[in-house]
Amino acid sequence: MSLNREQWAIEWQRLRDVDWRDLDIKEAGGWPLLLKVLSCCLALLATLSVMLWFVVSEQRESFKEAQREEVGLLSEYRSKASEAAFLPEMREQLATLEGQIARLRTMLPTDAEIPSLLDSISDAAIDNRLTIETIRLRPTLTQAHYVEQPLDIQVRGDYHQLARFSADIASLPRMVTQHDFTLEPVEERGDTLRLSLLARTYRYLEPGDQPPTDGVEPL
């Protein structure tokens, strides 16, 4: 629809004469043409604004989600980068620990070496001119990763002989710890003393090993 110059002037005058306070949407069909066009433009603009708001809101939420994901990925990257930075040091510490465990295991007697260990303790007593009263195995005690083998030891001699005997036990190639020392005179008048102690040696428990059978072998 096209309007000539005179019609435009008429419609413009009608628009100027409109009392905006008396406008009723129910009477929109009788509104001046320019008012109808203006109303349509405003309605279209409002519709486009609402559509744009929904689109922008959705994009804004997607952007926020992407930001949250970026923060999570950066945090994960920093964590992994920190772990990677400490990895060589951790490997070195692990290798050192494994070496210490391996050296410790070489100090622990096997089940077959227990009789030989008893012989070594007996030889230490003989070398120090002690009288052996008891060297006897107690029942074994199974722990989480090792088997504990207690031994009762009772010998007689003078103070210096007993001290050297204790030092010789401590210097054995296999680990033997000494506990519950008791030192008492054998005679009321004399230098001979009786040393009673509980010694313990240990055996590493390999995965799949069966609990050891208790045994008592007095010497």
Short mmCIF file of C-alpha atoms in Angstrom, two decimals:
data_model
loop_
_atom_site.label_atom_id
_atom_site.label_comp_id
_atom_site.label_asym_id
_atom_site.label_seq_id
_atom_site.Cartn_x
_atom_site.Cartn_y
_atom_site.Cartn_z
CA MET A 1 0.00 0.00 0.00
CA SER A 2 1.41 3.38 -1.05
CA LEU A 3 0.28 6.83 0.00
CA ASN A 4 0.62 10.03 -1.93
CA ARG A 5 1.81 13.22 -0.35
CA GLU A 6 -1.67 14.46 0.47
CA GLN A 7 -2.65 11.17 2.12
CA TRP A 8 0.55 11.21 4.19
CA ALA A 9 -0.35 14.70 5.37
CA ILE A 10 -3.84 13.55 6.33
CA GLU A 11 -2.57 10.49 8.22
CA TRP A 12 0.04 12.56 9.98
CA GLN A 13 -2.60 15.01 11.11
CA ARG A 14 -4.81 12.14 12.34
CA LEU A 15 -1.85 10.77 14.34
CA ARG A 16 -1.25 14.18 15.90
CA ASP A 17 -4.91 14.49 16.80
CA VAL A 18 -4.95 11.15 18.66
CA ASP A 19 -5.60 11.42 22.37
CA TRP A 20 -3.16 8.79 23.66
CA ARG A 21 -5.01 8.51 26.94
CA ASP A 22 -8.18 7.31 25.20
CA LEU A 23 -6.53 4.59 23.10
CA ASP A 24 -8.12 1.16 23.45
CA ILE A 25 -6.57 -1.95 21.95
CA LYS A 26 -10.05 -3.25 21.18
CA GLU A 27 -10.54 -0.31 18.80
CA ALA A 28 -7.19 -0.81 17.04
CA GLY A 29 -9.00 -1.30 13.72
CA GLY A 30 -10.06 2.34 13.77
CA TRP A 31 -6.67 3.75 14.61
CA PRO A 32 -4.87 6.02 12.16
CA LEU A 33 -2.71 4.15 9.67
CA LEU A 34 0.54 5.60 11.00
CA LEU A 35 -0.42 4.56 14.54
CA LYS A 36 -1.08 1.03 13.30
CA VAL A 37 2.30 0.95 11.55
CA LEU A 38 4.03 2.33 14.64
CA SER A 39 2.29 -0.23 16.88
CA CYS A 40 3.31 -3.09 14.58
CA CYS A 41 6.91 -1.88 14.60
CA LEU A 42 6.92 -1.65 18.40
CA ALA A 43 5.38 -5.13 18.72
CA LEU A 44 7.95 -6.54 16.29
CA LEU A 45 10.76 -4.83 18.18
CA ALA A 46 9.50 -6.23 21.49
CA THR A 47 9.26 -9.74 20.00
CA LEU A 48 12.77 -9.51 18.59
CA SER A 49 14.06 -8.22 21.94
CA VAL A 50 12.55 -11.19 23.80
CA MET A 51 13.95 -13.65 21.27
CA LEU A 52 17.36 -12.00 21.47
CA TRP A 53 17.24 -12.14 25.28
CA PHE A 54 16.58 -15.89 25.20
CA VAL A 55 19.37 -16.48 22.69
CA VAL A 56 21.83 -14.32 24.62
CA SER A 57 20.84 -15.96 27.93
CA GLU A 58 21.42 -19.43 26.49
CA GLN A 59 24.77 -18.37 25.07
CA ARG A 60 25.71 -16.72 28.37
CA GLU A 61 24.92 -19.95 30.27
CA SER A 62 26.92 -21.96 27.75
CA PHE A 63 29.80 -19.53 28.19
CA LYS A 64 29.64 -19.85 31.98
CA GLU A 65 29.59 -23.64 31.68
CA ALA A 66 32.61 -23.48 29.38
CA GLN A 67 34.38 -21.25 31.92
CA ARG A 68 33.64 -23.73 34.73
CA GLU A 69 34.92 -26.58 32.57
CA GLU A 70 38.03 -24.56 31.75
CA VAL A 71 38.70 -23.95 35.46
CA GLY A 72 38.31 -27.68 36.17
CA LEU A 73 40.62 -28.65 33.32
CA LEU A 74 43.22 -26.10 34.40
CA SER A 75 43.08 -27.40 37.97
CA GLU A 76 43.47 -30.98 36.75
CA TYR A 77 46.35 -29.95 34.50
CA ARG A 78 48.15 -28.14 37.34
CA SER A 79 47.66 -31.17 39.60
CA LYS A 80 49.03 -33.57 37.00
CA ALA A 81 51.88 -31.18 36.18
CA SER A 82 52.76 -31.00 39.88
CA GLU A 83 52.67 -34.80 40.14
CA ALA A 84 54.85 -35.09 37.06
CA ALA A 85 57.34 -32.62 38.54
CA PHE A 86 57.68 -34.74 41.69
CA LEU A 87 57.64 -38.07 39.83
CA PRO A 88 61.46 -38.38 39.42
CA GLU A 89 61.97 -37.58 43.11
CA MET A 90 59.28 -40.09 44.12
CA ARG A 91 60.87 -42.75 41.93
CA GLU A 92 64.25 -42.06 43.51
CA GLN A 93 62.78 -42.31 47.01
CA LEU A 94 61.01 -45.53 46.06
CA ALA A 95 64.23 -47.01 44.70
CA THR A 96 66.04 -46.02 47.92
CA LEU A 97 63.29 -47.57 50.04
CA GLU A 98 63.34 -50.78 47.99
CA GLY A 99 67.12 -50.94 48.40
CA GLN A 100 66.79 -50.53 52.18
CA ILE A 101 64.14 -53.24 52.31
CA ALA A 102 66.31 -55.56 50.23
CA ARG A 103 69.29 -54.99 52.56
CA LEU A 104 67.08 -55.57 55.59
CA ARG A 105 65.77 -58.82 54.14
CA THR A 106 69.32 -60.10 53.71
CA MET A 107 69.73 -59.67 57.48
CA LEU A 108 66.70 -61.84 58.24
CA PRO A 109 67.30 -65.58 58.43
CA THR A 110 65.23 -68.01 56.43
CA ASP A 111 63.37 -70.79 58.17
CA ALA A 112 66.14 -73.21 57.18
CA GLU A 113 68.80 -70.92 58.70
CA ILE A 114 67.32 -70.87 62.22
CA PRO A 115 69.33 -73.95 63.37
CA SER A 116 72.50 -72.31 62.04
CA LEU A 117 71.63 -69.12 63.94
CA LEU A 118 71.25 -71.13 67.15
CA ASP A 119 74.67 -72.64 66.51
CA SER A 120 76.13 -69.13 66.07
CA ILE A 121 74.66 -68.02 69.42
CA SER A 122 76.00 -71.17 71.06
CA ASP A 123 79.45 -70.58 69.51
CA ALA A 124 79.43 -67.00 70.83
CA ALA A 125 78.78 -68.32 74.33
CA ILE A 126 81.56 -70.91 74.03
CA ASP A 127 84.02 -68.36 72.60
CA ASN A 128 83.43 -66.17 75.65
CA ARG A 129 83.89 -69.14 78.04
CA LEU A 130 80.30 -69.05 79.22
CA THR A 131 78.35 -71.98 80.61
CA ILE A 132 75.19 -72.52 78.54
CA GLU A 133 72.15 -73.37 80.62
CA THR A 134 69.44 -72.81 78.01
CA ILE A 135 69.14 -71.77 74.38
CA ARG A 136 65.61 -72.67 73.40
CA LEU A 137 63.15 -71.65 70.69
CA ARG A 138 59.73 -70.37 71.66
CA PRO A 139 56.68 -70.76 69.40
CA THR A 140 56.76 -68.37 66.44
CA LEU A 141 54.53 -65.30 66.21
CA THR A 142 53.17 -64.47 62.75
CA GLN A 143 52.72 -60.76 62.03
CA ALA A 144 51.36 -59.06 58.90
CA HIS A 145 54.59 -59.17 56.88
CA TYR A 146 57.04 -61.18 58.93
CA VAL A 147 57.40 -64.09 61.34
CA GLU A 148 58.88 -63.40 64.76
CA GLN A 149 60.99 -66.17 66.30
CA PRO A 150 61.63 -65.71 70.06
CA LEU A 151 64.49 -67.50 71.83
CA ASP A 152 65.11 -68.03 75.53
CA ILE A 153 68.80 -67.70 76.41
CA GLN A 154 70.35 -68.39 79.80
CA VAL A 155 74.13 -68.48 80.32
CA ARG A 156 76.63 -68.11 83.18
CA GLY A 157 79.94 -66.27 83.41
CA ASP A 158 81.56 -63.15 84.77
CA TYR A 159 80.39 -59.64 83.92
CA HIS A 160 82.91 -58.97 81.13
CA GLN A 161 82.29 -62.35 79.48
CA LEU A 162 78.54 -61.73 79.50
CA ALA A 163 79.00 -58.22 78.05
CA ARG A 164 81.14 -59.56 75.19
CA PHE A 165 78.58 -62.32 74.56
CA SER A 166 75.77 -59.75 74.27
CA ALA A 167 77.90 -57.66 71.88
CA ASP A 168 78.67 -60.74 69.76
CA ILE A 169 74.97 -61.52 69.42
CA ALA A 170 74.29 -57.93 68.33
CA SER A 171 77.01 -58.18 65.65
CA LEU A 172 75.76 -61.42 64.07
CA PRO A 173 75.10 -61.20 60.31
CA ARG A 174 71.47 -62.09 60.91
CA MET A 175 69.30 -59.71 62.89
CA VAL A 176 68.83 -60.70 66.53
CA THR A 177 67.33 -58.26 69.04
CA GLN A 178 67.74 -58.69 72.80
CA HIS A 179 65.05 -58.03 75.42
CA ASP A 180 64.09 -58.65 79.06
CA PHE A 181 67.60 -58.88 80.51
CA THR A 182 67.94 -60.42 83.95
CA LEU A 183 71.34 -60.53 85.67
CA GLU A 184 71.79 -62.25 89.03
CA PRO A 185 74.65 -63.82 90.98
CA VAL A 186 74.92 -67.59 90.87
CA GLU A 187 76.57 -67.82 94.28
CA GLU A 188 76.35 -65.48 97.21
CA ARG A 189 80.09 -64.97 97.14
CA GLY A 190 81.67 -65.10 93.73
CA ASP A 191 82.00 -63.36 90.37
CA THR A 192 79.82 -65.76 88.41
CA LEU A 193 76.57 -64.23 87.15
CA ARG A 194 73.57 -65.73 85.41
CA LEU A 195 72.24 -63.83 82.37
CA SER A 196 68.69 -64.56 81.24
CA LEU A 197 67.28 -62.80 78.21
CA LEU A 198 64.69 -63.05 75.49
CA ALA A 199 66.16 -62.79 72.00
CA ARG A 200 64.12 -62.32 68.85
CA THR A 201 64.94 -62.90 65.22
CA TYR A 202 62.64 -62.30 62.27
CA ARG A 203 61.82 -63.90 58.95
CA TYR A 204 60.19 -62.05 56.05
CA LEU A 205 56.83 -63.56 55.15
CA GLU A 206 56.60 -63.96 51.39
CA PRO A 207 53.17 -63.68 49.74
CA GLY A 208 51.56 -67.11 49.70
CA ASP A 209 53.72 -68.47 52.54
CA GLN A 210 51.95 -70.78 54.96
CA PRO A 211 52.12 -69.93 58.68
CA PRO A 212 55.16 -71.68 60.13
CA THR A 213 54.88 -74.73 62.32
CA ASP A 214 55.83 -73.99 65.92
CA GLY A 215 58.83 -75.87 67.18
CA VAL A 216 60.93 -76.03 70.28
CA GLU A 217 64.51 -77.18 70.06
CA PRO A 218 66.41 -76.92 73.35
CA LEU A 219 70.19 -76.82 73.28
#
